[in-house]
């Protein structure tokens, strides 16, 4: 009896319980508290309170606006992403390999920095493009007004369409070309082939990309906050931010925020369910993973016009906003013409070396991102080991908890962390860096699990069994066999967490205190305070850090791929 009892609770069970404890404390508890706060009033279920919050004019309008923006952004991103994916994979567009790389660049750039750039260019009175238009035409009316519903839709489209582009271009490259060739031999025209063969085959990739865009747009904070709140447009994330910041400790406001968070969680759950159904659909299994050479359509007379169109699009979405951010960062005063005599290095020098607020922001973002990435990498490695290598009951629960943060918007995670770590359980982390640290771990745990699990799947069980047969303890097998083999996957997880955390805004903006602003929060608040040149200088520094990090990651994966192929 004693021996059987020891066997039931061995090392495997201990690691399993440790993994469950980590995820319950970091992930499950904040989510449970959000639902509890929303639906339970004075210890009783109260749906009337939820209904009254949703039906309030402000919250109802925010919900309506979020859904409308998400719907429009999804439609436009689907069209733009599919069009460019088709051009770079199935046509003879010039420099299409370079174009393919360039169309993924907006994916790397923080959308809120793009929104800041377009605000500088297209605000109705001070926007540089609008000023130029007024000077040329003599009119007093702006050419464009970036504030408002359509401004948010256009700017979000610029930075979210790569979700569709990446999915669809991958599907088009894997498509078996013999189907289209057979149809062509049978006499079908281009339109018929596209309508009856190409579009149905890539539809799962299109829908999967579109649902990702919808999910991201629903939970996006930066662009609606910069381009919407000034003209009275609020979405669910910006309304949650307003409720928390204006609450002054009011539990009524916090409850209203949790109700909106529940709406976001349920919307995300529906979207992920729909995406899962599409991906698992067997109707489209005709798209194979084998190596194929897709049929290339000759654009003939449209080749150069479409190439110019692509260049103009990239110029507008990548080059112009990025250059604007750097140039305005050099200006002595915001509003001066973009001429050399009005520029200096002073703003960059000031934000990097003198201004405590920005120096603190850079330091906070750096050490929080590094430490959260390191801890999440280790914790994710432990949990992945349980999921992949251990035979214990209840692993499905662990997997569910681990991947749950992937479906939770950053605003929801932030609110859950506030409810959990603000003294309710004897630990008060509010207004400290620790609360942002915990939120980052919760938000990026799914990234770590995906990367570590993929690496562990490649380690054959026979290696550990041989080690144990040679007399090694479980810990020695783990230390000498497993960890060295999965180290590349762990390093990949580290970078996949570090860079998004470095540019993070949605979660940090609800959690920062007087001395714990991150780079994203500092840029946002500087812009809100009218310190546009400093906001741009700091955004320029952030862009250099992000692009440099992305290049390092790309080189790391290229080296890893080269090593996996045996150096061939």
Coordinates of C-alpha atoms in Angstrom, one line a residue:
X1 CA 0.0 0.0 0.0
X2 CA 2.8 2.3 0.9
X3 CA 4.8 1.4 -2.1
X4 CA 1.8 1.9 -4.4
X5 CA 1.1 5.3 -2.8
X6 CA 4.6 6.5 -3.5
X7 CA 4.4 5.3 -7.1
X8 CA 1.2 7.4 -7.6
X9 CA 2.9 10.6 -6.5
X10 CA 6.4 10.5 -8.0
X11 CA 8.5 13.0 -9.8
X12 CA 6.0 13.1 -12.8
X13 CA 3.1 14.0 -10.5
X14 CA 5.2 16.6 -8.7
X15 CA 6.1 18.4 -11.9
X16 CA 2.5 18.1 -13.1
X17 CA 1.2 19.7 -9.9
X18 CA 3.9 22.4 -10.1
X19 CA 2.8 23.2 -13.7
X20 CA -0.9 23.3 -12.7
X21 CA -0.1 25.6 -9.8
X22 CA 1.8 28.0 -12.1
X23 CA -1.0 28.2 -14.6
X24 CA -3.8 28.5 -12.0
X25 CA -2.1 31.4 -10.2
X26 CA -0.9 33.2 -13.3
X27 CA -3.8 32.5 -15.8
X28 CA -6.9 30.9 -14.3
X29 CA -7.3 33.0 -11.2
X30 CA -7.4 36.4 -13.0
X31 CA -9.9 35.0 -15.5
X32 CA -12.1 33.5 -12.8
X33 CA -12.1 36.8 -10.9
X34 CA -13.2 38.7 -14.0
X35 CA -16.2 36.5 -14.4
X36 CA -16.9 36.4 -10.7
X37 CA -16.8 40.2 -10.4
X38 CA -19.1 40.5 -13.4
X39 CA -21.8 38.1 -12.5
X40 CA -21.8 37.9 -8.7
X41 CA -23.2 40.7 -6.7
X42 CA -23.2 40.4 -2.9
X43 CA -22.6 36.7 -3.2
X44 CA -25.5 36.0 -5.6
X45 CA -25.8 35.6 -9.4
X46 CA -27.1 38.9 -10.8
X47 CA -27.6 39.0 -14.6
X48 CA -29.6 42.2 -14.3
X49 CA -26.5 44.0 -13.2
X50 CA -24.6 42.7 -16.3
X51 CA -27.6 43.7 -18.5
X52 CA -27.8 47.2 -17.1
X53 CA -24.0 47.8 -17.7
X54 CA -24.2 46.6 -21.3
X55 CA -27.3 48.7 -22.0
X56 CA -25.8 51.9 -20.7
X57 CA -25.5 54.3 -23.6
X58 CA -21.7 54.7 -23.4
X59 CA -20.9 51.0 -23.1
X60 CA -23.4 50.0 -25.7
X61 CA -21.9 52.5 -28.1
X62 CA -18.4 51.2 -27.3
X63 CA -19.5 47.7 -28.0
X64 CA -21.2 48.7 -31.2
X65 CA -18.2 50.7 -32.4
X66 CA -15.8 47.8 -31.6
X67 CA -17.8 45.4 -33.6
X68 CA -18.2 47.8 -36.6
X69 CA -14.5 48.6 -36.7
X70 CA -13.5 44.9 -36.4
X71 CA -15.9 44.0 -39.2
X72 CA -14.7 46.7 -41.6
X73 CA -11.0 46.0 -40.8
X74 CA -11.6 42.3 -41.3
X75 CA -13.1 42.9 -44.7
X76 CA -10.5 45.4 -45.9
X77 CA -7.6 43.3 -44.6
X78 CA -9.0 40.2 -46.3
X79 CA -9.2 42.0 -49.6
X80 CA -5.8 43.7 -49.4
X81 CA -3.9 40.7 -47.9
X82 CA -5.4 38.2 -50.5
X83 CA -4.7 40.6 -53.4
X84 CA -1.0 41.1 -52.5
X85 CA -0.6 37.4 -51.7
X86 CA -1.9 36.4 -55.1
X87 CA 0.4 39.0 -56.8
X88 CA 3.6 37.8 -55.1
X89 CA 3.0 34.1 -55.5
X90 CA 1.0 33.5 -58.7
X91 CA 2.1 36.3 -61.1
X92 CA 5.2 37.4 -62.8
X93 CA 5.3 40.7 -60.7
X94 CA 8.9 42.1 -60.8
X95 CA 11.0 41.7 -57.6
X96 CA 8.3 39.6 -56.1
X97 CA 10.5 37.8 -53.5
X98 CA 11.6 41.2 -52.2
X99 CA 8.0 42.4 -52.3
X100 CA 7.0 39.3 -50.2
X101 CA 9.4 40.3 -47.5
X102 CA 8.4 44.0 -47.6
X103 CA 4.7 43.2 -47.3
X104 CA 5.4 41.5 -43.9
X105 CA 7.2 44.6 -42.5
X106 CA 4.0 46.2 -41.2
X107 CA 3.5 43.1 -39.1
X108 CA 6.7 44.0 -37.2
X109 CA 5.8 47.7 -36.6
X110 CA 3.7 48.6 -33.6
X111 CA 0.3 49.9 -34.9
X112 CA 0.1 52.6 -32.3
X113 CA 3.3 54.2 -33.6
X114 CA 1.8 54.1 -37.1
X115 CA -1.3 55.8 -35.8
X116 CA 0.9 58.5 -34.2
X117 CA 2.7 59.0 -37.6
X118 CA -0.6 59.3 -39.5
X119 CA -2.0 61.7 -36.9
X120 CA 1.0 63.9 -37.6
X121 CA 0.5 63.7 -41.3
X122 CA -3.3 63.9 -41.6
X123 CA -4.8 65.7 -38.6
X124 CA -7.2 68.2 -40.0
X125 CA -5.4 71.4 -39.0
X126 CA -1.7 70.5 -38.2
X127 CA -1.2 67.5 -40.4
X128 CA 1.7 68.1 -42.8
X129 CA -0.1 66.6 -45.8
X130 CA -3.2 68.7 -45.1
X131 CA -1.1 71.9 -44.6
X132 CA 0.6 71.2 -47.9
X133 CA -2.8 70.7 -49.6
X134 CA -4.1 74.0 -48.1
X135 CA -1.1 75.9 -49.3
X136 CA -1.3 74.5 -52.8
X137 CA -5.0 75.0 -53.3
X138 CA -5.6 78.0 -51.0
X139 CA -8.6 76.2 -49.4
X140 CA -9.2 76.1 -45.7
X141 CA -10.6 72.6 -45.7
X142 CA -8.4 69.6 -45.0
X143 CA -7.8 67.0 -47.7
X144 CA -8.2 64.1 -45.2
X145 CA -9.2 63.8 -41.6
X146 CA -7.6 60.8 -39.9
X147 CA -9.6 61.1 -36.7
X148 CA -12.8 59.0 -36.6
X149 CA -14.2 55.7 -37.6
X150 CA -12.7 55.5 -41.1
X151 CA -9.3 56.8 -40.0
X152 CA -9.1 53.9 -37.5
X153 CA -10.3 51.4 -40.1
X154 CA -7.7 52.5 -42.7
X155 CA -4.8 52.7 -40.2
X156 CA -5.6 49.3 -38.7
X157 CA -5.8 47.8 -42.2
X158 CA -2.4 49.0 -43.0
X159 CA -0.8 47.1 -40.1
X160 CA -3.1 44.1 -39.8
X161 CA -3.4 42.9 -43.4
X162 CA -0.2 40.8 -43.0
X163 CA -2.2 38.3 -40.9
X164 CA -4.1 37.4 -44.1
X165 CA -1.2 37.9 -46.5
X166 CA 1.0 35.4 -44.7
X167 CA -1.7 32.8 -44.4
X168 CA -2.9 33.1 -48.0
X169 CA 0.6 33.4 -49.7
X170 CA 1.5 30.1 -47.9
X171 CA -1.6 28.4 -49.1
X172 CA -1.1 29.6 -52.7
X173 CA 2.5 28.3 -52.7
X174 CA 1.4 24.9 -51.5
X175 CA -1.4 24.5 -54.0
X176 CA -1.2 21.7 -56.5
X177 CA -1.0 23.4 -59.9
X178 CA -2.2 20.4 -61.9
X179 CA -5.8 21.2 -61.0
X180 CA -5.6 24.7 -62.6
X181 CA -3.7 23.3 -65.6
X182 CA -6.3 20.6 -66.1
X183 CA -9.0 23.2 -66.1
X184 CA -7.1 25.3 -68.5
X185 CA -6.6 22.4 -70.9
X186 CA -10.4 21.7 -70.6
X187 CA -10.9 25.2 -72.0
X188 CA -11.8 27.1 -68.8
X189 CA -10.9 30.8 -68.7
X190 CA -8.9 32.7 -66.1
X191 CA -12.1 34.0 -64.3
X192 CA -13.6 30.5 -64.2
X193 CA -10.4 28.9 -62.9
X194 CA -10.1 31.6 -60.2
X195 CA -13.7 31.3 -59.2
X196 CA -14.1 27.6 -59.2
X197 CA -10.7 26.3 -58.3
X198 CA -8.3 28.8 -56.8
X199 CA -10.6 30.7 -54.4
X200 CA -12.2 27.5 -53.0
X201 CA -8.8 26.0 -52.4
X202 CA -7.4 29.0 -50.5
X203 CA -10.6 29.7 -48.6
X204 CA -9.5 28.1 -45.3
X205 CA -6.4 30.2 -45.3
X206 CA -8.4 33.4 -46.1
X207 CA -10.9 32.7 -43.4
X208 CA -8.2 31.8 -40.8
X209 CA -6.3 35.0 -41.6
X210 CA -9.5 37.1 -41.5
X211 CA -10.5 35.7 -38.1
X212 CA -7.1 36.5 -36.7
X213 CA -7.5 40.1 -37.9
X214 CA -11.0 40.3 -36.4
X215 CA -9.7 38.9 -33.0
X216 CA -6.8 41.4 -33.0
X217 CA -8.9 44.4 -34.0
X218 CA -11.5 43.7 -31.4
X219 CA -8.8 43.8 -28.6
X220 CA -6.6 46.5 -30.1
X221 CA -6.1 49.6 -27.9
X222 CA -3.5 51.9 -29.5
X223 CA -5.0 53.0 -32.8
X224 CA -8.6 53.6 -31.4
X225 CA -7.1 55.4 -28.4
X226 CA -5.0 57.8 -30.5
X227 CA -7.4 58.4 -33.4
X228 CA -10.8 57.9 -31.7
X229 CA -11.0 59.2 -28.2
X230 CA -10.2 62.8 -29.2
X231 CA -13.5 62.8 -31.3
X232 CA -15.5 60.8 -28.8
X233 CA -15.2 57.4 -30.4
X234 CA -14.6 54.6 -27.8
X235 CA -14.1 50.9 -28.3
X236 CA -14.3 48.2 -25.7
X237 CA -10.6 48.3 -24.8
X238 CA -10.5 52.2 -24.7
X239 CA -13.7 52.2 -22.6
X240 CA -12.1 49.8 -20.2
X241 CA -9.1 52.0 -19.9
X242 CA -11.3 55.1 -19.3
X243 CA -13.3 53.3 -16.7
X244 CA -10.2 52.1 -14.8
X245 CA -8.5 55.5 -14.9
X246 CA -11.5 57.5 -13.9
X247 CA -12.8 55.0 -11.3
X248 CA -10.7 56.4 -8.4
X249 CA -11.3 53.1 -6.7
X250 CA -15.0 52.9 -7.6
X251 CA -16.1 49.3 -7.6
X252 CA -19.0 50.2 -9.9
X253 CA -16.6 51.3 -12.6
X254 CA -14.4 48.2 -12.1
X255 CA -17.5 46.0 -12.4
X256 CA -18.5 47.7 -15.6
X257 CA -15.0 47.1 -16.9
X258 CA -15.2 43.4 -16.1
X259 CA -18.5 43.1 -17.9
X260 CA -16.9 44.6 -21.0
X261 CA -14.0 42.2 -20.6
X262 CA -16.4 39.3 -20.5
X263 CA -17.9 40.5 -23.8
X264 CA -14.3 40.6 -25.2
X265 CA -13.6 37.1 -23.9
X266 CA -16.8 35.6 -25.3
X267 CA -16.2 37.3 -28.7
X268 CA -12.7 36.0 -28.8
X269 CA -13.9 32.5 -27.9
X270 CA -16.5 32.5 -30.8
X271 CA -13.8 33.7 -33.2
X272 CA -11.3 31.0 -32.2
X273 CA -14.0 28.4 -32.3
X274 CA -14.9 29.4 -35.9
X275 CA -11.2 29.4 -36.9
X276 CA -10.7 26.0 -35.4
X277 CA -13.7 24.6 -37.3
X278 CA -12.4 26.1 -40.6
X279 CA -8.9 24.7 -40.1
X280 CA -10.1 21.3 -39.2
X281 CA -12.5 21.1 -42.2
X282 CA -11.6 18.2 -44.4
X283 CA -13.3 19.7 -47.4
X284 CA -10.1 21.4 -48.4
X285 CA -7.5 18.7 -47.9
X286 CA -6.6 18.9 -51.5
X287 CA -4.0 21.6 -50.5
X288 CA -0.9 19.4 -49.7
X289 CA 2.3 20.1 -48.0
X290 CA 4.4 18.6 -50.7
X291 CA 6.9 20.7 -52.7
X292 CA 5.2 22.1 -55.8
X293 CA 5.9 24.9 -58.2
X294 CA 2.8 27.1 -58.6
X295 CA 1.6 28.2 -62.0
X296 CA 2.7 31.7 -62.7
X297 CA 0.3 34.0 -64.5
X298 CA 1.8 36.5 -66.9
X299 CA 0.4 40.0 -66.2
X300 CA 1.5 41.4 -69.6
X301 CA 0.5 45.0 -69.8
X302 CA -0.6 45.2 -66.2
X303 CA 2.9 44.0 -64.9
X304 CA 4.5 47.5 -64.4
X305 CA 1.3 49.3 -63.3
X306 CA 0.7 46.7 -60.6
X307 CA 4.3 46.8 -59.6
X308 CA 4.1 50.6 -59.3
X309 CA 0.8 50.2 -57.3
X310 CA 2.6 47.8 -54.9
X311 CA 5.5 50.2 -54.5
X312 CA 3.2 53.1 -53.7
X313 CA 1.3 51.0 -51.2
X314 CA 4.5 50.1 -49.4
X315 CA 5.7 53.7 -49.6
X316 CA 2.5 54.9 -47.9
X317 CA 2.2 52.2 -45.3
X318 CA 5.9 51.6 -44.3
X319 CA 8.2 54.3 -45.6
X320 CA 6.2 57.4 -45.1
X321 CA 5.0 56.9 -41.5
X322 CA 8.5 55.6 -40.4
X323 CA 10.3 58.5 -42.0
X324 CA 7.8 60.9 -40.4
X325 CA 8.4 59.5 -36.9
X326 CA 12.2 59.9 -37.3
X327 CA 12.0 63.4 -38.9
X328 CA 9.5 64.8 -36.3
X329 CA 11.8 63.4 -33.6
X330 CA 14.5 65.7 -34.9
X331 CA 12.3 68.9 -35.0
X332 CA 13.1 71.6 -32.5
X333 CA 9.3 72.3 -32.1
X334 CA 6.3 70.4 -33.4
X335 CA 4.6 72.3 -36.2
X336 CA 7.8 73.7 -37.8
X337 CA 8.4 72.8 -41.4
X338 CA 10.4 69.6 -42.0
X339 CA 13.5 71.4 -43.0
X340 CA 17.1 70.9 -42.0
X341 CA 17.4 74.3 -40.3
X342 CA 14.6 73.2 -37.9
X343 CA 16.2 70.0 -36.8
X344 CA 18.8 68.8 -34.3
X345 CA 19.8 65.7 -32.3
X346 CA 18.6 67.4 -29.1
X347 CA 15.3 65.5 -28.7
X348 CA 17.0 62.1 -29.1
X349 CA 19.8 63.1 -26.8
X350 CA 17.3 64.4 -24.2
X351 CA 15.0 61.3 -24.2
X352 CA 18.0 58.9 -24.2
X353 CA 20.3 60.5 -21.6
X354 CA 18.6 63.3 -19.7
X355 CA 14.8 63.0 -19.3
X356 CA 14.1 60.7 -16.3
X357 CA 10.7 59.7 -17.6
X358 CA 12.0 58.3 -20.9
X359 CA 15.1 56.9 -19.4
X360 CA 12.9 55.0 -16.9
X361 CA 10.6 53.9 -19.7
X362 CA 13.5 52.4 -21.7
X363 CA 15.0 50.8 -18.6
X364 CA 11.6 49.4 -17.4
X365 CA 10.7 48.0 -20.8
X366 CA 14.1 46.4 -21.2
X367 CA 14.4 44.7 -17.8
X368 CA 10.7 43.7 -17.7
X369 CA 10.8 42.2 -21.2
X370 CA 14.1 40.4 -20.5
X371 CA 13.0 39.0 -17.1
X372 CA 9.5 38.1 -18.2
X373 CA 10.8 36.4 -21.4
X374 CA 13.4 34.4 -19.3
X375 CA 10.9 33.3 -16.6
X376 CA 8.1 32.5 -19.1
X377 CA 10.7 30.5 -21.2
X378 CA 11.6 28.4 -18.1
X379 CA 8.0 28.0 -16.9
X380 CA 6.8 27.2 -20.4
X381 CA 9.6 24.6 -20.7
X382 CA 8.4 22.8 -17.5
X383 CA 4.7 22.8 -18.6
X384 CA 5.6 21.7 -22.1
X385 CA 7.6 18.8 -20.6
X386 CA 4.5 17.7 -18.7
X387 CA 2.4 18.0 -21.8
X388 CA 4.7 16.2 -24.2
X389 CA 6.8 13.7 -22.2
X390 CA 4.9 12.8 -19.0
X391 CA 2.1 10.3 -18.8
X392 CA -0.1 11.8 -16.2
X393 CA -3.9 12.2 -16.0
X394 CA -5.5 15.6 -16.6
X395 CA -3.0 16.9 -19.1
X396 CA -5.9 18.3 -21.2
X397 CA -6.6 20.7 -18.3
X398 CA -3.0 21.9 -18.3
X399 CA -3.0 22.4 -22.1
X400 CA -6.3 24.3 -21.9
X401 CA -4.9 26.6 -19.2
X402 CA -1.6 27.1 -21.0
X403 CA -3.2 28.1 -24.3
X404 CA -6.0 30.2 -22.7
X405 CA -4.0 33.5 -22.7
X406 CA -3.7 33.2 -26.5
X407 CA -7.4 33.9 -26.7
X408 CA -7.5 36.6 -24.1
X409 CA -7.1 40.3 -25.2
X410 CA -4.3 42.1 -23.4
X411 CA -6.9 44.4 -21.7
X412 CA -8.6 41.5 -20.1
X413 CA -5.4 40.0 -18.8
X414 CA -4.5 43.4 -17.3
X415 CA -7.8 43.8 -15.6
X416 CA -7.6 40.2 -14.3
X417 CA -4.2 40.8 -12.9
X418 CA -5.4 44.0 -11.2
X419 CA -8.2 42.1 -9.5
X420 CA -5.9 39.3 -8.4
X421 CA -2.8 41.2 -7.2
X422 CA -4.2 44.3 -5.6
X423 CA -4.4 43.0 -2.1
X424 CA -7.4 40.6 -2.3
X425 CA -5.1 37.7 -1.4
X426 CA -2.7 39.5 0.9
X427 CA -0.3 40.6 -1.8
X428 CA -0.6 44.0 -3.3
X429 CA 1.5 44.6 -6.5
X430 CA -0.6 47.5 -7.8
X431 CA 1.6 50.4 -9.1
X432 CA 4.7 48.3 -9.0
X433 CA 6.7 46.8 -11.8
X434 CA 5.9 43.3 -10.5
X435 CA 2.3 43.6 -11.7
X436 CA 3.4 44.3 -15.2
X437 CA 5.9 41.4 -14.9
X438 CA 3.1 39.0 -13.9
X439 CA 0.9 40.2 -16.7
X440 CA 3.6 39.7 -19.3
X441 CA 4.1 36.1 -18.1
X442 CA 0.4 35.4 -18.4
X443 CA 0.0 37.1 -21.7
X444 CA 3.0 35.3 -23.4
X445 CA 2.8 31.9 -21.8
X446 CA 1.1 30.4 -24.9
X447 CA 4.1 31.5 -27.1
X448 CA 6.5 29.7 -24.8
X449 CA 4.3 26.5 -24.7
X450 CA 4.1 26.4 -28.5
X451 CA 7.9 26.8 -29.1
X452 CA 9.0 24.5 -26.2
X453 CA 6.4 21.8 -27.1
X454 CA 7.6 21.8 -30.7
X455 CA 11.2 21.3 -29.6
X456 CA 10.3 18.5 -27.1
X457 CA 8.3 16.6 -29.8
X458 CA 11.5 16.2 -31.7
X459 CA 13.4 14.5 -28.7
X460 CA 12.8 10.8 -29.0
X461 CA 11.8 9.0 -25.8
X462 CA 14.5 6.3 -26.4
X463 CA 17.2 8.9 -25.5
X464 CA 15.9 9.4 -22.0
X465 CA 15.2 5.7 -21.6
X466 CA 18.8 4.9 -22.5
X467 CA 20.0 7.5 -20.1
X468 CA 17.8 6.0 -17.3
X469 CA 18.9 2.5 -18.2
X470 CA 22.5 3.6 -17.7
X471 CA 21.8 4.7 -14.2
X472 CA 21.1 8.4 -14.6
X473 CA 18.5 10.0 -12.3
X474 CA 15.4 11.8 -13.9
X475 CA 17.1 15.1 -13.2
X476 CA 20.4 14.0 -14.7
X477 CA 18.5 12.8 -17.9
X478 CA 16.7 16.1 -18.1
X479 CA 19.9 18.2 -17.5
X480 CA 22.3 16.2 -19.8
X481 CA 19.9 15.0 -22.5
X482 CA 16.7 16.9 -22.8
X483 CA 17.7 20.5 -22.1
X484 CA 20.6 20.6 -24.5
X485 CA 18.4 19.2 -27.3
X486 CA 15.6 21.7 -26.8
X487 CA 17.8 24.7 -26.1
X488 CA 17.2 26.2 -29.6
X489 CA 13.4 26.0 -29.0
X490 CA 13.8 27.7 -25.6
X491 CA 15.9 30.4 -27.1
X492 CA 13.3 30.9 -29.8
X493 CA 10.6 31.2 -27.1
X494 CA 12.7 33.8 -25.3
X495 CA 12.9 36.0 -28.4
X496 CA 9.2 35.5 -29.4
X497 CA 8.3 36.9 -25.9
X498 CA 11.0 39.5 -25.5
X499 CA 10.2 41.6 -28.6
X500 CA 6.4 41.8 -28.3
X501 CA 6.8 42.6 -24.6
X502 CA 9.3 45.4 -25.5
X503 CA 6.8 47.2 -27.7
X504 CA 3.7 46.3 -25.6
X505 CA 1.0 48.9 -24.9
X506 CA -2.4 47.3 -24.4
X507 CA -1.6 45.6 -21.1
X508 CA 0.9 48.0 -19.7
X509 CA -1.3 51.0 -20.1
X510 CA -3.7 49.7 -17.4
X511 CA -1.0 48.7 -15.0
X512 CA 1.7 51.3 -15.0
X513 CA 2.5 53.4 -11.9
X514 CA 4.3 56.7 -11.5
X515 CA 7.7 55.1 -11.9
X516 CA 6.9 52.0 -14.0
X517 CA 6.0 53.4 -17.4
X518 CA 7.1 51.2 -20.3
X519 CA 8.2 52.5 -23.7
X520 CA 4.8 52.0 -25.2
X521 CA 3.1 53.7 -22.3
X522 CA 5.6 56.6 -22.4
X523 CA 5.0 57.2 -26.1
X524 CA 1.3 57.1 -25.7
X525 CA 1.2 59.4 -22.7
X526 CA 3.7 61.9 -24.2
X527 CA 1.5 62.1 -27.2
X528 CA -1.6 62.6 -25.0
X529 CA 0.3 65.4 -23.2
X530 CA 1.1 67.2 -26.4
X531 CA 4.9 66.4 -26.3
X532 CA 4.8 65.2 -29.9
X533 CA 8.5 65.6 -30.7
X534 CA 9.6 63.7 -27.6
X535 CA 7.0 61.0 -28.4
X536 CA 8.4 60.7 -31.9
X537 CA 12.0 60.6 -30.7
X538 CA 11.2 57.8 -28.2
X539 CA 9.2 56.0 -30.9
X540 CA 12.2 56.2 -33.2
X541 CA 14.4 54.6 -30.6
X542 CA 11.8 51.9 -30.0
X543 CA 11.6 51.2 -33.8
X544 CA 15.4 50.8 -33.9
X545 CA 15.3 48.3 -31.0
X546 CA 12.4 46.4 -32.6
X547 CA 13.8 46.2 -36.1
X548 CA 17.2 45.3 -34.7
X549 CA 15.6 42.5 -32.6
X550 CA 13.6 41.2 -35.6
X551 CA 16.8 41.0 -37.7
X552 CA 18.5 39.0 -34.9
X553 CA 15.5 36.6 -34.7
X554 CA 15.5 36.1 -38.4
X555 CA 19.2 35.3 -38.5
X556 CA 18.8 33.0 -35.6
X557 CA 16.1 31.0 -37.3
X558 CA 18.0 31.0 -40.6
X559 CA 21.0 29.5 -38.8
X560 CA 18.8 27.0 -37.1
X561 CA 17.2 26.0 -40.4
X562 CA 20.6 25.6 -41.9
X563 CA 21.8 23.5 -39.0
X564 CA 18.6 21.3 -39.2
X565 CA 19.3 20.7 -42.9
X566 CA 22.8 19.4 -42.0
X567 CA 24.5 22.6 -43.3
X568 CA 23.4 21.9 -46.8

